Amino acid sequence: MGEFDLIARYFTRPVRKAALGVGDDCALIAPAPGMQLAVSSDMLVEGRHFFADVDPEALGHKALAVNLSDLAACGAKPLAFTLALSLPRVDEAWLAGFSRGLLALADAHGCELVGGDTTQGPLNICITVFGEVPTGQALLRCGARPGDDIYVSGTLGDARLALESLLGHIALPAEVLARARQRLERPTPRVALGLALRGVASSAMDVSDGLLGDLSHILKASGVGARIDTSLTTDLIAEKTYSTSASGVFDAKLLHQCTLAGGDDYELAFTAPPARRDAVAAASQASGTPVTRIGTVLAEPGLQLVDAQGQVVENRYASFDHFG
Amino acid sequence: MGEFDLIARYFTRPVRKAALGVGDDCALIAPAPGMQLAVSSDMLVEGRHFFADVDPEALGHKALAVNLSDLAACGAKPLAFTLALSLPRVDEAWLAGFSRGLLALADAHGCELVGGDTTQGPLNICITVFGEVPTGQALLRCGARPGDDIYVSGTLGDARLALESLLGHIALPAEVLARARQRLERPTPRVALGLALRGVASSAMDVSDGLLGDLSHILKASGVGARIDTSLTTDLIAEKTYSTSASGVFDAKLLHQCTLAGGDDYELAFTAPPARRDAVAAASQASGTPVTRIGTVLAEPGLQLVDAQGQVVENRYASFDHFG
């Protein structure tokens, strides 16, 4: 199968919202009047972002999910995406699974595949996603103010727990690994929550490289510091019961590492003034996404970790760096 | 150097046109009222699109040039781009050269780097470019009509000539190779011509995989055929004098191969009604880009090649396929 047949068979579908989709030199899209276009690119590389033997359907899902998560963090509504794909060879079973996972998530979010590129080379998936946001209403990293509450959506750390097990660093019962692995391989982009937080959150970003590292980007961009209650964040791992059971194979240190610096969570971290707690609760409810208040923005720079008694605990949790 | 330092040092600059650039979850851009956004993605892979030892400055230039060429083919004005980069290691000399070549071309076209991604992995460069075009005025592949003239801009075949020499298939004198190699490694996107052809050309695309193969996309999209005069296309190679000299190392067959199916030309192929010949000449003049009329659109499907006497010649020239 040649390049053009491959595109036609797996990646060409009629577009509804875009003016022009796959098959010309460019795709044509137009945000509605009064809207800005939010744009984000993510590149996924074998061995760095996924294992060579990962289920291609899950990989298709994840490749788009990590991009939709960036739109969610800006409060943007998904519109369209381009896919550039480097493949070692044409493997039709792989392509069928990959495109199925990719396009199922795209359909669920009304996000159209409008163009891209395919070539031969080491496996590499680069998606650029486009969303709409009313001009001036995008959620940014720079709006956190001293006194704001700090929130995180959903659960934290289960993706890292699965990764540690798949890397052979820890042993997990099969059913625990199976659940945690879903979080690693099929993350849920928090698009509905991001949209509901427009006009409510003072800042937001998605948690992709670990909570503390990602939060530090908000703090730096906003010129503020923060205090995080680690007794609340450790509660956010879904497999916590297992971790503290008699047969638990991982300790408190690993629990902190997973929840504070795990990576691959694709939850939203955001801030909002205490006066907006009802609005945050309403956004959580409207989007069907649990959110947990985990700390407070401080005027002094730096990230303080405290325990349930408010005692400062040491921050030894490094964030993920793609060149680390 | 970590991922964030690398982005800060080589790829972060203030944006002027975009609402928000590098450093948040998304960039924010907005086409002016009445404008559509033209979007194109290209992925360049070592060994497939460039040699491992290519000058990084030339590679930075080419990576953006091939994307700007897609905008040119649509008649879109460059606005912004994202860069996703997978690097085997952090090589500061390489990064400095690459970003210099990339950003020099970006500046020349007023095209802002607004975001992207960096990761560790086999060298891979994925750029997504955004341009503006007045709604409904984009040059498409589907508008060629029987009787239209067929044109191509600039020169054809020199990039392929250089490639054949670099692959060791032919020998070229150093000065010939040096000139041809400029065409291979530093193509000139025909942005000004594309803009000038809005409202004049009936169809257009850029010649990246070889004239005949790319032209066949226009013919298929438009439901027409074409006759091309190969005595005119062979004239379009800049190094033709050399090829026909006494010391010439390549023959008529190679000359046809380079000009008709060479690849990497990044010229524009386009069609226009004979009544618009003056307008085409004016667009050529206004953009400072030579164009040559090389054939005619026919009602019957198929691509006929003829010689200077109008005799049909066999078409044995295959286009480049990234999985061929």
mmCIF file of C-alpha atoms in Angstrom, chain A residues 30-275:
data_model
loop_
_atom_site.group_PDB
_atom_site.id
_atom_site.type_symbol
_atom_site.label_atom_id
_atom_site.label_comp_id
_atom_site.label_asym_id
_atom_site.label_seq_id
_atom_site.Cartn_x
_atom_site.Cartn_y
_atom_site.Cartn_z
ATOM 1 C CA ALA A 30 -12.319 29.251 10.568
ATOM 2 C CA PRO A 31 -13.174 29.954 14.185
ATOM 3 C CA ALA A 32 -16.640 31.462 14.604
ATOM 4 C CA PRO A 33 -16.835 35.278 14.926
ATOM 5 C CA GLY A 34 -15.528 36.447 18.299
ATOM 6 C CA MET A 35 -13.543 33.252 18.795
ATOM 7 C CA GLN A 36 -9.788 32.726 19.009
ATOM 8 C CA LEU A 37 -8.176 29.533 17.868
ATOM 9 C CA ALA A 38 -6.261 27.617 20.554
ATOM 10 C CA VAL A 39 -3.469 25.522 19.037
ATOM 11 C CA SER A 40 -1.300 22.823 20.590
ATOM 12 C CA SER A 41 1.181 20.242 19.222
ATOM 13 C CA ASP A 42 2.367 17.068 20.933
ATOM 14 C CA MET A 43 4.816 14.515 19.611
ATOM 15 C CA LEU A 44 4.777 10.920 20.886
ATOM 16 C CA VAL A 45 7.840 8.742 20.414
ATOM 17 C CA GLU A 46 8.148 4.996 20.888
ATOM 18 C CA GLY A 47 10.130 4.090 24.006
ATOM 19 C CA ARG A 48 9.682 7.576 25.431
ATOM 20 C CA HIS A 49 5.917 7.996 25.558
ATOM 21 C CA PHE A 50 4.731 4.456 24.925
ATOM 22 C CA PHE A 51 5.998 0.891 24.740
ATOM 23 C CA ALA A 52 6.595 -0.705 21.354
ATOM 24 C CA ASP A 53 3.977 -3.375 22.061
ATOM 25 C CA VAL A 54 1.212 -1.022 23.228
ATOM 26 C CA ASP A 55 -2.264 -1.759 21.858
ATOM 27 C CA PRO A 56 -2.507 0.450 18.731
ATOM 28 C CA GLU A 57 -6.129 1.346 19.504
ATOM 29 C CA ALA A 58 -5.101 2.638 22.945
ATOM 30 C CA LEU A 59 -2.203 4.520 21.331
ATOM 31 C CA GLY A 60 -4.545 6.185 18.837
ATOM 32 C CA HIS A 61 -6.726 7.229 21.750
ATOM 33 C CA LYS A 62 -3.820 8.545 23.809
ATOM 34 C CA ALA A 63 -2.187 10.451 20.950
ATOM 35 C CA LEU A 64 -5.283 12.605 20.572
ATOM 36 C CA ALA A 65 -6.171 12.611 24.288
ATOM 37 C CA VAL A 66 -2.932 14.344 25.302
ATOM 38 C CA ASN A 67 -3.653 17.096 22.775
ATOM 39 C CA LEU A 68 -7.300 17.467 23.802
ATOM 40 C CA SER A 69 -6.004 17.790 27.362
ATOM 41 C CA ASP A 70 -4.086 20.907 26.295
ATOM 42 C CA LEU A 71 -7.281 22.371 24.846
ATOM 43 C CA ALA A 72 -9.085 21.504 28.089
ATOM 44 C CA ALA A 73 -6.421 23.362 30.065
ATOM 45 C CA CYS A 74 -7.175 26.490 28.002
ATOM 46 C CA GLY A 75 -10.943 26.110 28.202
ATOM 47 C CA ALA A 76 -11.122 25.622 24.442
ATOM 48 C CA LYS A 77 -13.734 23.590 22.568
ATOM 49 C CA PRO A 78 -12.172 20.984 20.231
ATOM 50 C CA LEU A 79 -12.624 21.772 16.545
ATOM 51 C CA ALA A 80 -10.090 19.929 14.380
ATOM 52 C CA PHE A 81 -6.662 18.299 14.287
ATOM 53 C CA THR A 82 -3.866 17.312 11.932
ATOM 54 C CA LEU A 83 -1.959 14.045 12.206
ATOM 55 C CA ALA A 84 1.636 13.560 11.075
ATOM 56 C CA LEU A 85 2.725 9.962 11.297
ATOM 57 C CA SER A 86 6.096 8.332 10.729
ATOM 58 C CA LEU A 87 5.800 4.542 10.406
ATOM 59 C CA PRO A 88 8.552 1.936 10.064
ATOM 60 C CA ARG A 89 6.330 -0.041 7.685
ATOM 61 C CA VAL A 90 2.728 -0.273 6.503
ATOM 62 C CA ASP A 91 1.085 -2.645 9.001
ATOM 63 C CA GLU A 92 -2.609 -2.692 8.183
ATOM 64 C CA ALA A 93 -3.700 -4.319 11.448
ATOM 65 C CA TRP A 94 -1.788 -1.680 13.386
ATOM 66 C CA LEU A 95 -3.182 1.153 11.256
ATOM 67 C CA ALA A 96 -6.750 -0.140 11.590
ATOM 68 C CA GLY A 97 -6.449 -0.264 15.398
ATOM 69 C CA PHE A 98 -4.655 3.068 15.654
ATOM 70 C CA SER A 99 -7.145 4.925 13.469
ATOM 71 C CA ARG A 100 -10.084 3.288 15.286
ATOM 72 C CA GLY A 101 -8.869 4.508 18.691
ATOM 73 C CA LEU A 102 -7.937 7.916 17.321
ATOM 74 C CA LEU A 103 -11.164 8.578 15.460
ATOM 75 C CA ALA A 104 -13.432 7.224 18.213
ATOM 76 C CA LEU A 105 -12.076 9.824 20.632
ATOM 77 C CA ALA A 106 -12.171 12.470 17.887
ATOM 78 C CA ASP A 107 -15.851 11.701 17.241
ATOM 79 C CA ALA A 108 -16.643 11.793 20.961
ATOM 80 C CA HIS A 109 -15.333 15.366 21.054
ATOM 81 C CA GLY A 110 -16.521 16.537 17.628
ATOM 82 C CA CYS A 111 -12.877 17.074 16.649
ATOM 83 C CA GLU A 112 -12.278 16.557 12.920
ATOM 84 C CA LEU A 113 -9.167 15.149 11.278
ATOM 85 C CA VAL A 114 -8.484 17.775 8.593
ATOM 86 C CA GLY A 115 -5.017 16.965 7.303
ATOM 87 C CA GLY A 116 -1.517 15.813 8.011
ATOM 88 C CA ASP A 117 1.371 13.841 6.638
ATOM 89 C CA THR A 118 2.611 10.257 6.516
ATOM 90 C CA THR A 119 6.138 9.079 5.951
ATOM 91 C CA GLN A 120 8.418 6.128 6.539
ATOM 92 C CA GLY A 121 10.701 6.257 9.578
ATOM 93 C CA PRO A 122 10.918 5.386 13.275
ATOM 94 C CA LEU A 123 7.422 5.383 14.813
ATOM 95 C CA ASN A 124 6.471 8.958 15.667
ATOM 96 C CA ILE A 125 3.039 10.507 16.099
ATOM 97 C CA CYS A 126 2.639 14.265 15.973
ATOM 98 C CA ILE A 127 -0.805 15.770 16.405
ATOM 99 C CA THR A 128 -1.659 19.454 16.241
ATOM 100 C CA VAL A 129 -5.075 20.232 17.643
ATOM 101 C CA PHE A 130 -7.289 23.285 17.189
ATOM 102 C CA GLY A 131 -10.007 24.519 19.507
ATOM 103 C CA GLU A 132 -12.202 27.559 19.813
ATOM 104 C CA VAL A 133 -12.353 29.888 22.775
ATOM 105 C CA PRO A 134 -14.155 33.257 23.051
ATOM 106 C CA THR A 135 -11.577 36.026 22.622
ATOM 107 C CA GLY A 136 -10.002 36.896 25.959
ATOM 108 C CA GLN A 137 -11.561 33.968 27.867
ATOM 109 C CA ALA A 138 -8.830 31.335 27.504
ATOM 110 C CA LEU A 139 -7.606 29.854 30.789
ATOM 111 C CA LEU A 140 -3.932 30.770 31.120
ATOM 112 C CA ARG A 141 -1.116 29.878 33.490
ATOM 113 C CA CYS A 142 -0.463 33.441 34.553
ATOM 114 C CA GLY A 143 -3.612 34.335 36.467
ATOM 115 C CA ALA A 144 -3.077 32.711 39.899
ATOM 116 C CA ARG A 145 -3.299 35.239 42.773
ATOM 117 C CA PRO A 146 -2.251 34.947 46.442
ATOM 118 C CA GLY A 147 -5.108 33.489 48.455
ATOM 119 C CA ASP A 148 -6.540 31.515 45.514
ATOM 120 C CA ASP A 149 -7.482 27.908 46.145
ATOM 121 C CA ILE A 150 -5.585 25.236 44.211
ATOM 122 C CA TYR A 151 -7.550 22.356 42.745
ATOM 123 C CA VAL A 152 -6.872 19.212 40.768
ATOM 124 C CA SER A 153 -9.423 17.133 38.869
ATOM 125 C CA GLY A 154 -10.015 13.401 39.032
ATOM 126 C CA THR A 155 -7.284 11.061 40.260
ATOM 127 C CA LEU A 156 -3.508 11.298 40.321
ATOM 128 C CA GLY A 157 -0.712 8.756 40.209
ATOM 129 C CA ASP A 158 -2.332 5.619 38.814
ATOM 130 C CA ALA A 159 -0.694 6.032 35.414
ATOM 131 C CA ARG A 160 2.715 6.181 37.079
ATOM 132 C CA LEU A 161 1.832 3.201 39.253
ATOM 133 C CA ALA A 162 1.140 1.191 36.082
ATOM 134 C CA LEU A 163 4.353 2.424 34.489
ATOM 135 C CA GLU A 164 6.429 1.383 37.513
ATOM 136 C CA SER A 165 4.890 -2.079 37.297
ATOM 137 C CA LEU A 166 5.354 -2.387 33.522
ATOM 138 C CA LEU A 167 8.999 -1.344 33.962
ATOM 139 C CA GLY A 168 9.395 -4.139 36.530
ATOM 140 C CA HIS A 169 10.145 -1.752 39.413
ATOM 141 C CA ILE A 170 7.195 -2.986 41.486
ATOM 142 C CA ALA A 171 4.828 -5.940 41.360
ATOM 143 C CA LEU A 172 1.071 -5.368 41.191
ATOM 144 C CA PRO A 173 -1.784 -7.874 41.215
ATOM 145 C CA ALA A 174 -3.120 -8.349 37.699
ATOM 146 C CA GLU A 175 -6.455 -6.627 38.353
ATOM 147 C CA VAL A 176 -4.785 -3.582 39.936
ATOM 148 C CA LEU A 177 -2.376 -3.283 37.036
ATOM 149 C CA ALA A 178 -5.216 -3.663 34.560
ATOM 150 C CA ARG A 179 -7.112 -0.733 36.119
ATOM 151 C CA ALA A 180 -4.047 1.468 36.538
ATOM 152 C CA ARG A 181 -2.936 0.672 33.005
ATOM 153 C CA GLN A 182 -6.201 2.061 31.662
ATOM 154 C CA ARG A 183 -5.229 5.381 33.210
ATOM 155 C CA LEU A 184 -1.770 5.206 31.614
ATOM 156 C CA GLU A 185 -2.887 4.113 28.175
ATOM 157 C CA ARG A 186 -6.350 5.637 27.833
ATOM 158 C CA PRO A 187 -6.323 8.977 29.666
ATOM 159 C CA THR A 188 -9.521 11.040 29.779
ATOM 160 C CA PRO A 189 -9.016 14.610 28.574
ATOM 161 C CA ARG A 190 -10.991 16.931 30.870
ATOM 162 C CA VAL A 191 -12.521 18.959 28.072
ATOM 163 C CA ALA A 192 -15.942 19.455 29.672
ATOM 164 C CA LEU A 193 -14.373 20.652 32.923
ATOM 165 C CA GLY A 194 -12.115 23.092 31.080
ATOM 166 C CA LEU A 195 -15.107 24.598 29.305
ATOM 167 C CA ALA A 196 -17.061 24.839 32.573
ATOM 168 C CA LEU A 197 -14.138 26.615 34.277
ATOM 169 C CA ARG A 198 -14.106 29.530 31.826
ATOM 170 C CA GLY A 199 -14.790 32.657 33.839
ATOM 171 C CA VAL A 200 -14.285 30.701 37.090
ATOM 172 C CA ALA A 201 -10.657 29.529 37.260
ATOM 173 C CA SER A 202 -7.954 32.188 37.592
ATOM 174 C CA SER A 203 -5.344 29.891 36.013
ATOM 175 C CA ALA A 204 -5.169 26.336 34.692
ATOM 176 C CA MET A 205 -2.914 23.794 33.049
ATOM 177 C CA ASP A 206 -3.001 20.090 32.438
ATOM 178 C CA VAL A 207 -0.989 17.677 34.579
ATOM 179 C CA SER A 208 1.131 15.734 32.114
ATOM 180 C CA ASP A 209 4.643 15.691 33.628
ATOM 181 C CA GLY A 210 3.639 15.428 37.307
ATOM 182 C CA LEU A 211 1.587 17.697 39.592
ATOM 183 C CA LEU A 212 4.418 19.589 41.315
ATOM 184 C CA GLY A 213 6.418 20.254 38.168
ATOM 185 C CA ASP A 214 3.371 21.370 36.228
ATOM 186 C CA LEU A 215 2.096 23.474 39.129
ATOM 187 C CA SER A 216 5.477 25.193 39.263
ATOM 188 C CA HIS A 217 4.810 26.472 35.717
ATOM 189 C CA ILE A 218 1.620 28.162 36.956
ATOM 190 C CA LEU A 219 3.474 29.620 39.944
ATOM 191 C CA LYS A 220 6.318 30.919 37.805
ATOM 192 C CA ALA A 221 4.000 32.386 35.167
ATOM 193 C CA SER A 222 1.874 34.029 37.886
ATOM 194 C CA GLY A 223 4.790 35.208 40.056
ATOM 195 C CA VAL A 224 3.451 33.455 43.161
ATOM 196 C CA GLY A 225 4.105 30.469 45.453
ATOM 197 C CA ALA A 226 1.904 27.728 46.857
ATOM 198 C CA ARG A 227 1.269 25.424 49.784
ATOM 199 C CA ILE A 228 0.045 21.902 48.972
ATOM 200 C CA ASP A 229 -1.420 19.506 51.536
ATOM 201 C CA THR A 230 0.108 16.128 50.668
ATOM 202 C CA SER A 231 -2.383 14.282 52.860
ATOM 203 C CA LEU A 232 -4.991 15.356 50.302
ATOM 204 C CA THR A 233 -2.951 14.534 47.215
ATOM 205 C CA THR A 234 -2.073 11.025 48.384
ATOM 206 C CA ASP A 235 -5.814 10.415 48.626
ATOM 207 C CA LEU A 236 -6.148 11.085 44.907
ATOM 208 C CA ILE A 237 -4.637 7.818 43.717
ATOM 209 C CA ALA A 238 -7.444 5.421 42.793
ATOM 210 C CA GLU A 239 -5.404 2.361 43.826
ATOM 211 C CA LYS A 240 -4.629 3.783 47.263
ATOM 212 C CA THR A 241 -6.491 1.041 49.132
ATOM 213 C CA TYR A 242 -4.245 -1.480 47.562
ATOM 214 C CA SER A 243 -1.154 0.532 48.380
ATOM 215 C CA THR A 244 -1.894 0.535 52.084
ATOM 216 C CA SER A 245 -3.224 -3.012 52.376
ATOM 217 C CA ALA A 246 -1.312 -5.767 54.110
ATOM 218 C CA SER A 247 -0.148 -7.078 50.745
ATOM 219 C CA GLY A 248 0.878 -3.617 49.551
ATOM 220 C CA VAL A 249 4.049 -3.629 47.472
ATOM 221 C CA PHE A 250 4.628 0.073 47.479
ATOM 222 C CA ASP A 251 5.386 2.440 50.290
ATOM 223 C CA ALA A 252 4.489 5.989 51.274
ATOM 224 C CA LYS A 253 7.432 7.345 49.348
ATOM 225 C CA LEU A 254 6.249 5.714 46.130
ATOM 226 C CA LEU A 255 2.701 6.903 46.865
ATOM 227 C CA HIS A 256 3.953 10.499 47.084
ATOM 228 C CA GLN A 257 6.115 10.037 44.000
ATOM 229 C CA CYS A 258 3.143 8.742 41.977
ATOM 230 C CA THR A 259 0.673 11.421 43.073
ATOM 231 C CA LEU A 260 3.003 14.439 43.232
ATOM 232 C CA ALA A 261 5.326 13.749 40.319
ATOM 233 C CA GLY A 262 3.819 10.786 38.507
ATOM 234 C CA GLY A 263 3.230 12.118 35.030
ATOM 235 C CA ASP A 264 0.698 11.029 32.404
ATOM 236 C CA ASP A 265 -2.281 12.013 34.570
ATOM 237 C CA TYR A 266 -3.888 14.427 32.098
ATOM 238 C CA GLU A 267 -5.954 15.957 34.858
ATOM 239 C CA LEU A 268 -6.438 19.712 35.187
ATOM 240 C CA ALA A 269 -4.666 21.687 37.902
ATOM 241 C CA PHE A 270 -6.274 25.092 38.389
ATOM 242 C CA THR A 271 -6.721 27.970 40.784
ATOM 243 C CA ALA A 272 -9.770 30.034 41.725
ATOM 244 C CA PRO A 273 -10.518 32.641 44.377
ATOM 245 C CA PRO A 274 -12.173 31.278 47.552
ATOM 246 C CA ALA A 275 -15.223 33.419 46.690
#
